[in-house]
XYZ file of C-alpha atoms in Angstrom:
405
model
C 191.551 122.611 97.965
C 191.364 120.217 94.929
C 188.658 120.409 92.597
C 186.129 117.948 92.758
C 186.814 116.213 89.324
C 190.686 116.412 89.775
C 190.012 114.419 93.490
C 187.656 112.102 91.746
C 190.280 111.594 88.923
C 193.029 111.290 91.690
C 191.409 108.395 93.833
C 190.250 106.364 90.847
C 193.763 106.540 89.219
C 195.352 105.377 92.696
C 193.036 102.668 93.336
C 194.194 99.386 92.139
C 191.502 96.226 92.146
C 191.816 93.368 94.129
C 192.750 90.275 92.524
C 191.977 87.284 94.992
C 189.347 85.500 93.330
C 186.480 82.842 94.740
C 184.307 80.368 93.108
C 180.833 80.696 94.179
C 177.259 78.792 93.124
C 174.504 80.619 91.815
C 172.910 81.131 94.841
C 175.332 83.502 96.473
C 176.441 85.393 93.039
C 174.119 88.259 93.651
C 175.887 91.309 94.039
C 179.419 89.834 93.273
C 181.928 91.295 90.642
C 182.473 88.494 87.829
C 186.520 87.878 88.003
C 186.433 85.866 84.591
C 184.250 85.926 81.402
C 181.701 83.081 81.778
C 180.896 80.542 78.782
C 178.722 77.680 78.300
C 178.632 74.701 76.527
C 174.868 75.293 75.635
C 173.377 77.062 72.535
C 170.607 79.092 73.169
C 167.733 78.309 72.097
C 168.944 74.871 72.852
C 167.214 73.889 69.552
C 164.939 75.193 66.975
C 161.683 76.259 68.465
C 158.508 78.120 68.116
C 157.847 81.471 68.892
C 154.334 81.571 68.676
C 151.359 79.286 69.439
C 150.300 77.584 66.091
C 150.947 75.041 63.543
C 154.692 74.023 62.093
C 154.538 73.528 58.416
C 156.707 73.547 55.284
C 156.391 76.653 53.718
C 156.636 75.380 50.155
C 153.243 73.635 50.895
C 151.578 76.856 51.952
C 152.989 79.026 48.897
C 149.164 79.059 47.194
C 147.441 79.800 50.567
C 145.017 82.897 50.894
C 141.738 83.666 52.675
C 139.738 83.004 49.786
C 141.623 79.881 49.286
C 143.226 78.107 52.086
C 145.716 75.267 52.085
C 144.395 71.985 54.146
C 146.944 70.337 56.012
C 146.794 66.867 57.923
C 147.387 67.007 61.534
C 149.782 64.581 62.760
C 150.882 65.416 66.052
C 150.859 68.033 69.127
C 153.840 69.633 70.200
C 153.798 71.329 73.327
C 156.883 73.038 75.100
C 159.416 70.528 76.525
C 158.016 67.364 74.530
C 160.207 66.110 71.875
C 158.629 65.747 68.346
C 158.029 62.201 67.435
C 157.323 62.259 63.618
C 158.846 64.056 60.980
C 156.643 66.128 58.497
C 156.040 65.141 55.007
C 154.061 66.970 52.052
C 150.846 68.100 53.131
C 151.205 67.377 56.697
C 151.350 70.057 59.898
C 152.242 69.418 63.550
C 150.213 71.634 66.075
C 152.915 73.898 68.115
C 153.020 75.890 71.141
C 155.310 78.489 72.099
C 158.752 76.730 73.261
C 157.479 74.061 71.429
C 160.761 72.065 69.444
C 160.635 72.494 65.564
C 159.917 68.861 64.048
C 162.378 67.437 61.121
C 160.955 68.590 57.855
C 159.256 72.219 59.314
C 160.833 75.259 58.088
C 157.945 77.737 59.455
C 154.983 78.426 62.031
C 151.998 79.811 61.022
C 150.301 81.483 63.769
C 146.879 80.009 65.197
C 145.310 83.296 64.297
C 145.722 82.544 60.540
C 144.542 79.096 60.731
C 141.024 77.069 61.212
C 141.053 73.602 62.892
C 138.825 71.040 61.838
C 139.065 67.604 63.426
C 143.012 66.476 61.999
C 143.137 69.003 59.972
C 143.757 72.692 59.512
C 143.241 75.369 57.142
C 145.816 77.548 56.593
C 144.711 80.916 55.381
C 147.929 82.927 54.627
C 151.315 82.143 52.861
C 154.444 81.496 54.970
C 157.935 82.238 54.686
C 161.162 80.325 55.596
C 161.896 80.810 59.364
C 158.746 82.547 60.201
C 158.095 82.423 64.051
C 160.996 80.013 64.457
C 163.759 80.682 67.260
C 166.767 78.904 65.863
C 169.223 76.984 67.756
C 172.013 79.260 68.722
C 170.512 82.400 67.304
C 170.779 84.120 70.935
C 174.025 82.597 71.736
C 176.642 79.850 70.488
C 178.287 77.575 73.030
C 181.629 78.480 74.165
C 181.392 82.030 73.241
C 182.020 84.954 75.682
C 178.598 84.933 77.369
C 179.358 87.785 80.639
C 182.213 89.844 80.293
C 184.872 89.745 83.427
C 184.659 93.060 85.782
C 180.661 93.264 86.028
C 177.992 93.320 88.806
C 175.931 90.378 89.307
C 172.024 91.429 89.548
C 168.889 89.681 88.634
C 169.008 89.748 84.749
C 172.440 88.123 84.715
C 171.614 85.394 87.364
C 169.020 84.901 85.033
C 171.370 83.956 82.234
C 173.882 81.947 84.514
C 170.887 79.742 85.476
C 169.508 78.967 81.970
C 172.787 78.361 80.500
C 173.785 76.072 83.610
C 176.865 78.005 85.003
C 176.476 76.617 88.175
C 180.010 77.696 89.386
C 181.046 81.304 88.763
C 184.486 82.911 89.258
C 184.185 86.591 91.556
C 186.241 88.704 93.235
C 186.745 88.276 96.987
C 184.800 91.536 98.418
C 186.885 94.252 99.883
C 187.033 94.259 103.679
C 185.823 98.002 104.800
C 186.605 98.798 108.411
C 184.784 101.868 109.675
C 184.763 103.722 113.060
C 183.604 106.861 114.176
C 185.596 109.537 116.321
C 184.463 112.053 118.938
C 184.141 112.752 122.464
C 180.544 113.732 122.053
C 179.297 110.543 120.237
C 177.349 107.779 121.783
C 175.844 104.653 120.061
C 172.210 104.618 119.215
C 171.153 102.371 122.002
C 172.814 104.503 124.672
C 171.170 107.125 127.040
C 171.524 110.431 125.859
C 173.195 112.817 128.133
C 173.293 116.740 127.445
C 175.758 117.588 125.543
C 176.046 114.374 123.749
C 175.573 113.165 120.028
C 174.469 109.987 118.806
C 176.516 108.421 116.130
C 174.584 108.094 112.921
C 177.605 108.067 110.757
C 178.530 104.567 111.690
C 175.221 103.369 111.074
C 174.591 104.713 107.572
C 178.085 103.873 106.260
C 177.778 100.087 107.139
C 174.813 99.918 104.879
C 176.054 102.229 102.264
C 179.314 99.663 102.087
C 177.091 96.784 101.825
C 175.038 97.888 99.339
C 178.424 98.161 96.958
C 179.006 94.534 97.782
C 181.871 94.920 100.125
C 182.153 93.818 103.750
C 181.244 96.314 106.475
C 183.680 95.901 109.718
C 182.204 98.409 112.073
C 184.701 99.394 114.917
C 182.597 101.362 117.036
C 183.075 105.122 118.757
C 186.914 106.074 119.278
C 187.415 108.955 121.711
C 189.355 111.844 120.506
C 192.647 110.661 121.930
C 195.459 109.807 120.143
C 196.834 107.104 121.389
C 193.359 105.337 121.128
C 192.564 106.443 117.358
C 196.427 105.327 116.455
C 195.816 102.489 117.885
C 192.658 102.081 116.202
C 193.619 103.021 112.746
C 196.943 100.611 112.932
C 194.744 98.113 113.535
C 192.393 98.445 110.918
C 194.945 99.308 108.144
C 196.505 96.188 109.033
C 193.104 93.959 108.290
C 191.166 96.435 106.094
C 191.555 97.115 102.032
C 190.017 100.145 103.036
C 189.570 102.233 106.149
C 186.567 105.032 106.588
C 186.766 107.482 109.544
C 184.200 110.321 110.264
C 185.333 113.227 112.403
C 188.852 114.327 113.096
C 190.114 115.620 109.819
C 189.388 119.647 110.186
C 191.410 121.802 111.830
C 190.083 121.527 115.322
C 192.318 121.309 118.425
C 191.054 117.820 118.925
C 191.324 116.871 115.019
C 194.490 114.326 115.304
C 193.679 111.899 112.124
C 196.128 113.323 109.752
C 198.978 113.270 111.521
C 198.148 110.284 112.986
C 198.446 108.816 108.888
C 201.462 110.123 108.486
C 203.132 108.868 111.565
C 201.774 105.241 111.017
C 203.521 105.270 107.101
C 200.690 106.820 105.222
C 200.722 109.144 102.238
C 198.030 111.866 102.471
C 196.929 112.491 98.733
C 194.236 114.581 99.487
C 193.255 116.841 102.490
C 190.639 118.819 101.175
C 188.315 119.014 98.435
C 186.239 121.989 97.100
C 182.890 120.674 97.644
C 179.993 121.865 99.895
C 179.266 120.142 102.083
C 182.082 117.683 102.697
C 185.561 120.369 102.109
C 187.409 118.430 104.926
C 188.278 115.114 103.124
C 190.936 113.068 103.654
C 192.597 110.716 101.514
C 195.306 108.649 102.069
C 197.210 105.499 100.721
C 199.395 102.503 102.875
C 200.924 99.859 100.835
C 198.215 97.606 101.630
C 195.016 100.011 102.320
C 193.249 102.927 101.460
C 192.046 105.520 104.119
C 189.104 107.915 103.518
C 188.761 110.309 106.467
C 185.107 111.945 105.805
C 183.878 114.783 107.768
C 181.878 114.511 110.812
C 178.869 115.917 109.984
C 176.220 113.681 108.944
C 175.185 115.069 105.543
C 178.661 115.690 104.760
C 179.606 112.285 105.710
C 177.138 111.095 103.218
C 177.605 113.393 100.422
C 181.428 112.509 100.131
C 180.678 108.921 100.704
C 178.627 109.063 97.296
C 180.766 111.147 95.745
C 184.236 109.822 96.318
C 184.252 106.211 98.105
C 181.421 104.595 96.163
C 183.480 104.577 93.104
C 186.875 103.743 94.676
C 184.858 100.451 96.603
C 183.526 99.697 93.100
C 186.893 99.761 91.316
C 188.513 98.156 94.329
C 185.949 95.393 93.738
C 187.309 94.814 90.280
C 184.261 96.278 88.866
C 185.281 98.079 85.314
C 182.685 100.349 84.155
C 180.123 102.319 85.820
C 182.176 103.172 88.758
C 181.287 107.287 89.012
C 177.733 108.352 89.428
C 175.100 108.712 87.365
C 174.265 112.576 86.106
C 171.281 113.609 84.631
C 169.792 117.429 83.706
C 166.954 118.529 85.530
C 164.588 121.168 85.913
C 164.885 122.769 89.327
C 161.167 123.668 90.729
C 162.892 126.122 93.320
C 165.771 128.439 93.362
C 169.017 127.222 94.624
C 171.602 129.251 95.933
C 175.453 128.568 97.114
C 178.253 130.757 98.069
C 179.984 130.085 95.122
C 183.014 129.365 96.018
C 182.894 125.547 96.130
C 181.031 122.739 94.114
C 177.871 122.839 95.883
C 175.616 119.952 96.217
C 171.852 120.434 97.188
C 169.686 117.167 98.509
C 166.517 116.575 97.117
C 164.111 114.365 95.210
C 164.108 113.968 91.377
C 161.202 112.570 89.248
C 160.168 111.877 85.541
C 157.159 114.160 84.589
C 155.965 114.259 81.148
C 159.398 113.033 79.730
C 161.379 115.337 81.595
C 163.561 115.011 85.162
C 161.759 117.802 87.652
C 164.251 118.498 90.913
C 162.493 119.247 93.978
C 165.123 120.756 96.871
C 164.239 119.279 100.271
C 162.591 121.452 102.405
C 163.231 122.715 105.956
C 166.430 124.106 106.979
C 169.471 123.402 105.075
C 172.971 122.592 106.854
C 175.354 119.679 106.750
C 174.373 118.865 110.250
C 170.913 118.399 109.481
C 170.047 115.206 108.139
C 166.020 115.112 109.066
C 165.396 116.171 105.687
C 167.835 114.064 104.023
C 165.616 111.152 104.433
C 163.713 110.213 101.189
C 165.706 112.267 99.026
C 167.443 110.338 95.574
C 169.565 113.196 94.281
C 171.759 116.058 94.849
C 171.620 119.133 92.424
C 175.200 120.539 91.957
C 175.840 124.170 91.446
C 179.115 124.549 89.945
C 181.826 127.051 91.273
C 181.142 130.696 90.679
C 177.607 130.015 90.403
C 175.619 131.678 93.180
C 171.696 131.098 91.913
C 170.068 129.154 89.234
C 166.172 130.501 89.310
C 163.340 127.892 89.466
C 162.426 126.250 86.120
C 166.186 126.836 84.840
C 168.003 123.509 84.139
C 170.745 122.086 86.492
C 173.135 119.055 86.837
C 172.187 116.529 89.312
C 173.822 113.280 90.751
C 171.398 110.392 91.400
C 172.029 108.667 94.872
C 169.612 105.878 94.839
């Protein structure tokens, strides 16, 4: 069995990012990975503007201003946001200005309105002002043609706001990986089928499809394949010829009906991993083909999800062209219950994590704890990790926790 960290490193060192790109519009860029660094022809801010509601003025006119001896200035115009100033300021003049308003020529400071008193077309200023006070200078946040967003990042709402503000209308992104998914097992039926005695509903394919889509990849569900070597071989051959990654569940252990590893070899694949020292999820297969990667996950529902979160999601991220934040996020938390494991494999116990008084607390899921029981997996958001050799962690002790949402 390969240690968990070694398996992670082997997988990520093997994956080669896709290189095909496509241009997309701003409306279609969410969740995509930037293929090229983005620049803009605009400065940001576009022009000198006010960071406050108040008055634009000349700082040298206000050097003597104080609460006891205010300076009186003539108000020559009003400048709301989006309106171009009409007059340059002369000595003894000010302009009423609002947040975002463009600074008029001659002005070099902003006095916030709390330090002023308006009287008709005049304003009393009760404090001195320094050059540049409350002014957002043109290009102070970003200068045109400089790198704006780097390649290899996943685009979400903040980046979309930046792209929109800087009028980046067409963005080059990597084409998303195509991920085929199938489940194997004679006992499996679809969720909409009538359940007969001895049968099991295939929940893995539904869950994995959504997890794949959440990584920004294209999910291609292939359905349930019966435990017949010819059917499995045909399905895998078709999938590896048309996909960047293939994910199957079931058929990778050592049972009489577990054919997948032999079939992968027959089809020209190289088995890189066939078991990992992880619980749940020991029978994990990772194989490589010239133009495709294959993940054979365990059939037990919790095992399938844990191995996806731990190994497959990072692989999809790297294949997609993402350059950072590939691996899961780990934090330290105090467990609120005793945690136990056999100690022979790195053990992942699912539950909930929450921040209480500045510290993370982990609550292990209640009910029967089994890789075949996905019922108590609902609403969980973290996995507590017990290293190899650790059989027991007391309540209130610190434990490493992997975030899964």
